[in-house]
PDB file of C-alpha atoms in Angstrom:
ATOM      1  CA  UNK D   1     104.210 120.865  84.064  1.00 62.00           C
ATOM      2  CA  UNK D   2     105.978 123.501  85.783  1.00 67.00           C
ATOM      3  CA  UNK D   3     108.943 123.339  88.312  1.00 89.00           C
ATOM      4  CA  UNK D   4     108.701 123.459  91.937  1.00 95.00           C
ATOM      5  CA  UNK D   5     111.106 124.783  94.631  1.00 96.00           C
ATOM      6  CA  UNK D   6     110.907 123.768  98.324  1.00 97.00           C
ATOM      7  CA  UNK D   7     112.809 123.950 101.468  1.00 98.00           C
ATOM      8  CA  UNK D   8     114.828 120.527 101.798  1.00 97.00           C
ATOM      9  CA  UNK D   9     113.957 120.453 105.618  1.00 97.00           C
ATOM     10  CA  UNK D  10     111.965 122.009 108.212  1.00 98.00           C
ATOM     11  CA  UNK D  11     110.968 121.642 112.150  1.00 97.00           C
ATOM     12  CA  UNK D  12     107.863 122.360 113.902  1.00 96.00           C
ATOM     13  CA  UNK D  13     106.822 121.934 117.627  1.00 97.00           C
ATOM     14  CA  UNK D  14     103.885 119.676 118.291  1.00 97.00           C
ATOM     15  CA  UNK D  15     100.620 121.628 118.468  1.00 97.00           C
ATOM     16  CA  UNK D  16     102.027 124.753 116.488  1.00 97.00           C
ATOM     17  CA  UNK D  17     100.741 125.318 112.964  1.00 97.00           C
ATOM     18  CA  UNK D  18     103.495 123.947 110.020  1.00 98.00           C
ATOM     19  CA  UNK D  19     103.642 126.337 107.316  1.00 98.00           C
ATOM     20  CA  UNK D  20     105.226 124.813 104.216  1.00 98.00           C
ATOM     21  CA  UNK D  21     106.165 127.119 101.335  1.00 98.00           C
ATOM     22  CA  UNK D  22     106.808 126.217  97.877  1.00 98.00           C
ATOM     23  CA  UNK D  23     107.419 128.453  94.775  1.00 97.00           C
ATOM     24  CA  UNK D  24     106.303 127.433  91.174  1.00 95.00           C
ATOM     25  CA  UNK D  25     107.144 130.594  89.485  1.00 94.00           C
ATOM     26  CA  UNK D  26     106.079 129.335  85.970  1.00 92.00           C
ATOM     27  CA  UNK D  27     103.017 127.712  86.841  1.00 92.00           C
ATOM     28  CA  UNK D  28     100.583 128.233  83.636  1.00 89.00           C
ATOM     29  CA  UNK D  29      96.870 129.268  84.036  1.00 87.00           C
ATOM     30  CA  UNK D  30      95.491 125.758  83.882  1.00 86.00           C
ATOM     31  CA  UNK D  31      98.022 124.377  86.302  1.00 89.00           C
ATOM     32  CA  UNK D  32      96.850 123.260  89.628  1.00 92.00           C
ATOM     33  CA  UNK D  33      98.966 122.852  92.947  1.00 94.00           C
ATOM     34  CA  UNK D  34      98.894 119.582  94.699  1.00 94.00           C
ATOM     35  CA  UNK D  35     100.179 118.649  97.864  1.00 97.00           C
ATOM     36  CA  UNK D  36     101.016 114.970  98.951  1.00 97.00           C
ATOM     37  CA  UNK D  37     102.886 113.563 101.708  1.00 98.00           C
ATOM     38  CA  UNK D  38     104.762 110.362 102.263  1.00 97.00           C
ATOM     39  CA  UNK D  39     104.814 108.962 105.880  1.00 96.00           C
ATOM     40  CA  UNK D  40     108.519 107.003 106.063  1.00 90.00           C
ATOM     41  CA  UNK D  41     108.182 104.627 102.919  1.00 83.00           C
ATOM     42  CA  UNK D  42     104.606 104.321 102.668  1.00 93.00           C
ATOM     43  CA  UNK D  43     102.793 105.426  99.604  1.00 96.00           C
ATOM     44  CA  UNK D  44     102.013 108.973  99.219  1.00 97.00           C
ATOM     45  CA  UNK D  45      99.165 110.269 100.606  1.00 96.00           C
ATOM     46  CA  UNK D  46      97.037 113.328  98.883  1.00 94.00           C
ATOM     47  CA  UNK D  47      96.456 116.118 100.881  1.00 96.00           C
ATOM     48  CA  UNK D  48      95.051 119.094  99.228  1.00 95.00           C
ATOM     49  CA  UNK D  49      95.024 121.011  95.641  1.00 93.00           C
ATOM     50  CA  UNK D  50      93.836 124.481  94.383  1.00 94.00           C
ATOM     51  CA  UNK D  51      93.899 126.488  91.475  1.00 93.00           C
ATOM     52  CA  UNK D  52      93.748 130.115  92.718  1.00 92.00           C
ATOM     53  CA  UNK D  53      91.563 130.442  95.510  1.00 89.00           C
ATOM     54  CA  UNK D  54      92.801 129.087  98.984  1.00 94.00           C
ATOM     55  CA  UNK D  55      91.499 125.906 100.032  1.00 96.00           C
ATOM     56  CA  UNK D  56      90.823 124.186 103.479  1.00 97.00           C
ATOM     57  CA  UNK D  57      89.974 120.575 104.238  1.00 96.00           C
ATOM     58  CA  UNK D  58      90.245 118.659 107.377  1.00 95.00           C
ATOM     59  CA  UNK D  59      94.071 117.902 107.071  1.00 94.00           C
ATOM     60  CA  UNK D  60      95.178 121.246 105.910  1.00 97.00           C
ATOM     61  CA  UNK D  61      94.858 124.623 104.299  1.00 98.00           C
ATOM     62  CA  UNK D  62      96.499 125.928 101.097  1.00 98.00           C
ATOM     63  CA  UNK D  63      97.127 129.414 100.684  1.00 98.00           C
ATOM     64  CA  UNK D  64      97.989 130.341  96.894  1.00 97.00           C
ATOM     65  CA  UNK D  65      99.372 134.229  96.367  1.00 96.00           C
ATOM     66  CA  UNK D  66      97.408 136.151  93.816  1.00 95.00           C
ATOM     67  CA  UNK D  67      99.976 135.767  91.301  1.00 95.00           C
ATOM     68  CA  UNK D  68      99.965 132.332  91.712  1.00 95.00           C
ATOM     69  CA  UNK D  69     103.649 132.049  91.725  1.00 96.00           C
ATOM     70  CA  UNK D  70     103.673 130.432  94.897  1.00 97.00           C
ATOM     71  CA  UNK D  71     102.047 128.588  97.938  1.00 97.00           C
ATOM     72  CA  UNK D  72     101.868 127.604 101.636  1.00 98.00           C
ATOM     73  CA  UNK D  73     100.439 124.140 103.128  1.00 98.00           C
ATOM     74  CA  UNK D  74      99.606 124.786 106.690  1.00 98.00           C
ATOM     75  CA  UNK D  75      98.761 122.248 109.139  1.00 98.00           C
ATOM     76  CA  UNK D  76      97.033 123.988 111.994  1.00 97.00           C
ATOM     77  CA  UNK D  77      98.084 122.015 115.003  1.00 96.00           C
ATOM     78  CA  UNK D  78     101.073 119.771 113.776  1.00 97.00           C
ATOM     79  CA  UNK D  79     101.366 116.226 115.690  1.00 97.00           C
ATOM     80  CA  UNK D  80     104.405 113.933 115.608  1.00 97.00           C
ATOM     81  CA  UNK D  81     102.257 111.752 112.989  1.00 96.00           C
ATOM     82  CA  UNK D  82     102.691 114.587 110.563  1.00 97.00           C
ATOM     83  CA  UNK D  83     106.423 114.048 110.359  1.00 98.00           C
ATOM     84  CA  UNK D  84     106.986 113.283 106.798  1.00 98.00           C
ATOM     85  CA  UNK D  85     108.078 114.251 103.468  1.00 97.00           C
ATOM     86  CA  UNK D  86     105.746 117.001 101.884  1.00 98.00           C
ATOM     87  CA  UNK D  87     105.358 117.420  98.283  1.00 97.00           C
ATOM     88  CA  UNK D  88     104.186 120.294  96.219  1.00 97.00           C
ATOM     89  CA  UNK D  89     103.388 119.380  92.805  1.00 95.00           C
ATOM     90  CA  UNK D  90     102.121 121.587  89.907  1.00 93.00           C
ATOM     91  CA  UNK D  91      99.732 119.699  87.527  1.00 87.00           C
ATOM     92  CA  UNK D  92      97.167 119.572  85.042  1.00 77.00           C
ATOM     93  CA  UNK D  93      96.797 121.480  81.943  1.00 57.00           C
ATOM     94  CA  UNK D  94      97.656 119.012  78.999  1.00 48.00           C
ATOM     95  CA  UNK D  95      99.617 116.400  81.478  1.00 48.00           C
ATOM     96  CA  UNK D  96      96.822 115.885  83.777  1.00 51.00           C
ATOM     97  CA  UNK D  97      96.886 112.910  85.508  1.00 72.00           C
ATOM     98  CA  UNK D  98     100.867 111.899  85.992  1.00 85.00           C
ATOM     99  CA  UNK D  99     102.694 113.414  89.095  1.00 91.00           C
ATOM    100  CA  UNK D 100     106.156 114.425  88.976  1.00 92.00           C
ATOM    101  CA  UNK D 101     107.418 114.286  92.138  1.00 94.00           C
ATOM    102  CA  UNK D 102     110.563 116.351  93.533  1.00 93.00           C
ATOM    103  CA  UNK D 103     112.693 116.079  96.780  1.00 94.00           C
ATOM    104  CA  UNK D 104     110.021 117.533  98.618  1.00 96.00           C
ATOM    105  CA  UNK D 105     110.297 119.276 102.057  1.00 98.00           C
ATOM    106  CA  UNK D 106     111.159 116.849 105.159  1.00 97.00           C
ATOM    107  CA  UNK D 107     109.028 118.127 108.087  1.00 98.00           C
ATOM    108  CA  UNK D 108     109.717 116.778 111.682  1.00 98.00           C
ATOM    109  CA  UNK D 109     107.542 117.374 114.209  1.00 98.00           C
ATOM    110  CA  UNK D 110     109.182 117.481 117.578  1.00 96.00           C
ATOM    111  CA  UNK D 111     107.762 117.228 121.018  1.00 95.00           C
TER     112      UNK D 111
ATOM    113  CA  UNK A   1      87.296 104.455 103.061  1.00 76.00           C
ATOM    114  CA  UNK A   2      88.158 102.484  99.887  1.00 80.00           C
ATOM    115  CA  UNK A   3      91.994 102.020  99.604  1.00 92.00           C
ATOM    116  CA  UNK A   4      94.506 100.499  96.756  1.00 96.00           C
ATOM    117  CA  UNK A   5      95.492  97.299  97.674  1.00 96.00           C
ATOM    118  CA  UNK A   6      98.853  95.850  96.857  1.00 97.00           C
ATOM    119  CA  UNK A   7     100.339  92.344  97.117  1.00 96.00           C
ATOM    120  CA  UNK A   8     102.993  91.314  97.853  1.00 96.00           C
ATOM    121  CA  UNK A   9     104.411  93.641 100.337  1.00 96.00           C
ATOM    122  CA  UNK A  10     107.751  92.577  99.676  1.00 97.00           C
ATOM    123  CA  UNK A  11     108.775  90.334  96.800  1.00 97.00           C
ATOM    124  CA  UNK A  12     112.489  88.757  96.824  1.00 98.00           C
ATOM    125  CA  UNK A  13     113.644  87.599  93.253  1.00 97.00           C
ATOM    126  CA  UNK A  14     116.744  86.626  91.857  1.00 97.00           C
ATOM    127  CA  UNK A  15     118.314  88.324  88.723  1.00 97.00           C
ATOM    128  CA  UNK A  16     117.038  87.687  85.756  1.00 97.00           C
ATOM    129  CA  UNK A  17     113.793  86.313  87.175  1.00 97.00           C
ATOM    130  CA  UNK A  18     110.088  87.501  86.085  1.00 98.00           C
ATOM    131  CA  UNK A  19     108.008  89.140  88.568  1.00 98.00           C
ATOM    132  CA  UNK A  20     104.587  90.170  88.572  1.00 97.00           C
ATOM    133  CA  UNK A  21     103.379  92.903  91.314  1.00 98.00           C
ATOM    134  CA  UNK A  22      99.907  93.054  91.640  1.00 97.00           C
ATOM    135  CA  UNK A  23      97.459  95.910  92.781  1.00 97.00           C
ATOM    136  CA  UNK A  24      93.688  96.322  93.285  1.00 96.00           C
ATOM    137  CA  UNK A  25      92.631  99.731  92.272  1.00 94.00           C
ATOM    138  CA  UNK A  26      89.727 101.265  93.899  1.00 92.00           C
ATOM    139  CA  UNK A  27      86.437  99.936  92.378  1.00 88.00           C
ATOM    140  CA  UNK A  28      85.080 102.845  90.282  1.00 86.00           C
ATOM    141  CA  UNK A  29      88.397 104.329  89.409  1.00 88.00           C
ATOM    142  CA  UNK A  30      89.254 104.832  85.422  1.00 87.00           C
ATOM    143  CA  UNK A  31      92.973 105.621  85.721  1.00 90.00           C
ATOM    144  CA  UNK A  32      95.741 103.608  86.826  1.00 93.00           C
ATOM    145  CA  UNK A  33      99.436 104.493  87.447  1.00 95.00           C
ATOM    146  CA  UNK A  34     102.583 102.712  88.687  1.00 97.00           C
ATOM    147  CA  UNK A  35     105.508 104.460  90.090  1.00 98.00           C
ATOM    148  CA  UNK A  36     108.712 103.343  91.517  1.00 97.00           C
ATOM    149  CA  UNK A  37     111.020 104.853  94.348  1.00 97.00           C
ATOM    150  CA  UNK A  38     114.690 103.838  94.940  1.00 97.00           C
ATOM    151  CA  UNK A  39     115.818 103.739  98.265  1.00 94.00           C
ATOM    152  CA  UNK A  40     116.307 107.507  99.186  1.00 92.00           C
ATOM    153  CA  UNK A  41     115.467 108.666  95.613  1.00 94.00           C
ATOM    154  CA  UNK A  42     112.226 110.323  94.788  1.00 94.00           C
ATOM    155  CA  UNK A  43     109.251 108.736  93.586  1.00 96.00           C
ATOM    156  CA  UNK A  44     109.296 108.254  89.833  1.00 96.00           C
ATOM    157  CA  UNK A  45     106.387 107.830  87.360  1.00 96.00           C
ATOM    158  CA  UNK A  46     106.522 104.598  85.960  1.00 97.00           C
ATOM    159  CA  UNK A  47     103.465 104.501  83.357  1.00 96.00           C
ATOM    160  CA  UNK A  48      99.791 105.674  83.252  1.00 93.00           C
ATOM    161  CA  UNK A  49      96.979 103.222  82.059  1.00 93.00           C
ATOM    162  CA  UNK A  50      93.541 103.868  80.584  1.00 89.00           C
ATOM    163  CA  UNK A  51      90.550 102.108  78.597  1.00 87.00           C
ATOM    164  CA  UNK A  52      92.889  99.087  78.932  1.00 90.00           C
ATOM    165  CA  UNK A  53      95.858 100.498  77.192  1.00 92.00           C
ATOM    166  CA  UNK A  54      99.248 102.756  78.185  1.00 93.00           C
ATOM    167  CA  UNK A  55      98.319 106.787  77.876  1.00 91.00           C
ATOM    168  CA  UNK A  56     101.837 107.656  78.867  1.00 92.00           C
ATOM    169  CA  UNK A  57     105.298 106.009  80.009  1.00 94.00           C
ATOM    170  CA  UNK A  58     108.399 107.205  80.851  1.00 95.00           C
ATOM    171  CA  UNK A  59     112.010 106.334  79.720  1.00 95.00           C
ATOM    172  CA  UNK A  60     112.373 104.106  82.648  1.00 95.00           C
ATOM    173  CA  UNK A  61     109.446 101.912  81.481  1.00 96.00           C
ATOM    174  CA  UNK A  62     111.314 100.083  78.943  1.00 94.00           C
ATOM    175  CA  UNK A  63     110.484  96.659  76.876  1.00 95.00           C
ATOM    176  CA  UNK A  64     111.169  94.872  79.998  1.00 96.00           C
ATOM    177  CA  UNK A  65     108.302  95.968  81.577  1.00 97.00           C
ATOM    178  CA  UNK A  66     104.686  95.899  80.541  1.00 97.00           C
ATOM    179  CA  UNK A  67     101.424  96.111  82.330  1.00 97.00           C
ATOM    180  CA  UNK A  68      97.808  94.556  82.191  1.00 95.00           C
ATOM    181  CA  UNK A  69      94.264  94.520  83.681  1.00 92.00           C
ATOM    182  CA  UNK A  70      93.208  91.319  83.108  1.00 85.00           C
ATOM    183  CA  UNK A  71      90.095  91.585  84.845  1.00 85.00           C
ATOM    184  CA  UNK A  72      87.769  94.174  86.351  1.00 77.00           C
ATOM    185  CA  UNK A  73      89.955  94.535  89.596  1.00 85.00           C
ATOM    186  CA  UNK A  74      93.603  93.720  89.238  1.00 93.00           C
ATOM    187  CA  UNK A  75      96.403  95.877  87.498  1.00 95.00           C
ATOM    188  CA  UNK A  76      99.564  94.154  87.359  1.00 97.00           C
ATOM    189  CA  UNK A  77     103.409  95.448  86.520  1.00 98.00           C
ATOM    190  CA  UNK A  78     105.386  92.588  85.293  1.00 98.00           C
ATOM    191  CA  UNK A  79     109.268  92.896  85.075  1.00 98.00           C
ATOM    192  CA  UNK A  80     110.578  90.065  82.381  1.00 96.00           C
ATOM    193  CA  UNK A  81     113.802  89.738  83.571  1.00 95.00           C
ATOM    194  CA  UNK A  82     114.735  91.728  86.767  1.00 97.00           C
ATOM    195  CA  UNK A  83     117.890  93.380  87.091  1.00 96.00           C
ATOM    196  CA  UNK A  84     119.642  94.561  90.367  1.00 97.00           C
ATOM    197  CA  UNK A  85     118.837  98.077  89.405  1.00 96.00           C
ATOM    198  CA  UNK A  86     115.210  97.251  89.913  1.00 97.00           C
ATOM    199  CA  UNK A  87     115.231  97.166  93.411  1.00 98.00           C
ATOM    200  CA  UNK A  88     112.947  99.521  94.390  1.00 98.00           C
ATOM    201  CA  UNK A  89     109.384 100.489  96.393  1.00 98.00           C
ATOM    202  CA  UNK A  90     106.665 100.210  93.752  1.00 98.00           C
ATOM    203  CA  UNK A  91     103.499 101.913  94.086  1.00 98.00           C
ATOM    204  CA  UNK A  92     100.247 101.412  92.237  1.00 97.00           C
ATOM    205  CA  UNK A  93      97.938 104.558  92.068  1.00 95.00           C
ATOM    206  CA  UNK A  94      94.587 104.889  90.599  1.00 93.00           C
ATOM    207  CA  UNK A  95      92.139 107.941  90.227  1.00 89.00           C
ATOM    208  CA  UNK A  96      88.468 108.771  89.321  1.00 82.00           C
ATOM    209  CA  UNK A  97      88.866 110.866  86.563  1.00 73.00           C
ATOM    210  CA  UNK A  98      90.795 113.552  84.874  1.00 69.00           C
ATOM    211  CA  UNK A  99      92.483 114.751  88.151  1.00 76.00           C
ATOM    212  CA  UNK A 100      95.710 114.410  89.959  1.00 79.00           C
ATOM    213  CA  UNK A 101      94.062 113.338  92.879  1.00 87.00           C
ATOM    214  CA  UNK A 102      95.409 109.565  93.250  1.00 91.00           C
ATOM    215  CA  UNK A 103      95.275 107.092  95.447  1.00 93.00           C
ATOM    216  CA  UNK A 104      98.266 105.241  96.507  1.00 96.00           C
ATOM    217  CA  UNK A 105      98.749 101.721  97.621  1.00 97.00           C
ATOM    218  CA  UNK A 106     100.980 100.875 100.406  1.00 97.00           C
ATOM    219  CA  UNK A 107     103.644  99.305  97.855  1.00 97.00           C
ATOM    220  CA  UNK A 108     105.673  96.525  97.147  1.00 98.00           C
ATOM    221  CA  UNK A 109     109.413  96.245  98.037  1.00 98.00           C
ATOM    222  CA  UNK A 110     110.939  94.627  95.552  1.00 98.00           C
ATOM    223  CA  UNK A 111     114.546  93.109  96.301  1.00 98.00           C
ATOM    224  CA  UNK A 112     116.574  91.704  93.443  1.00 98.00           C
ATOM    225  CA  UNK A 113     119.394  89.486  94.565  1.00 96.00           C
TER     226      UNK A 113
END
């Protein structure tokens, strides 16, 4: 699976959009970008995934650059409950299924 | 919404004892996983299981570990002789098909004394 690079931590004000970047410059053509988050020590929670088109669901939006070397997870109106570690994971191709977690980005939403 | 259930939520054991961590995956899911997270560290893949056999395992998953799906609902992780370094959160996950959209349980905190 391609390696990903994320900032260690980010802050966001409650009610504002949180934009979490991820670099995955070695991504291959059949690999997907997945985002998960982990609130405190709970089990990781799936947020969204995409291949090359931008995606939106009830939780977030995913913007993938045209060259697919980076992506941004957008939480449109962050709340205090969105404080968590956010993981960008590239997977798929011949290694579908298994998730390889990095250190992720610690997002702190403050009042 | 269907969920993955793990029991117990916290297990305390003595070094050298056997432990069994239990998981009930989502009912129509076909692929099952165990991950662990040592306190303050990242989530690590242990093993994946499909069609009643291990499909992939990590270097962590040595002979002390085993997995089983004894019936149509439970998925278990056994550690034969626990070590202090096995202390961690253990997460079970399941997925319906060949996708990485995994549903995780709340985890079992294993404390080895």
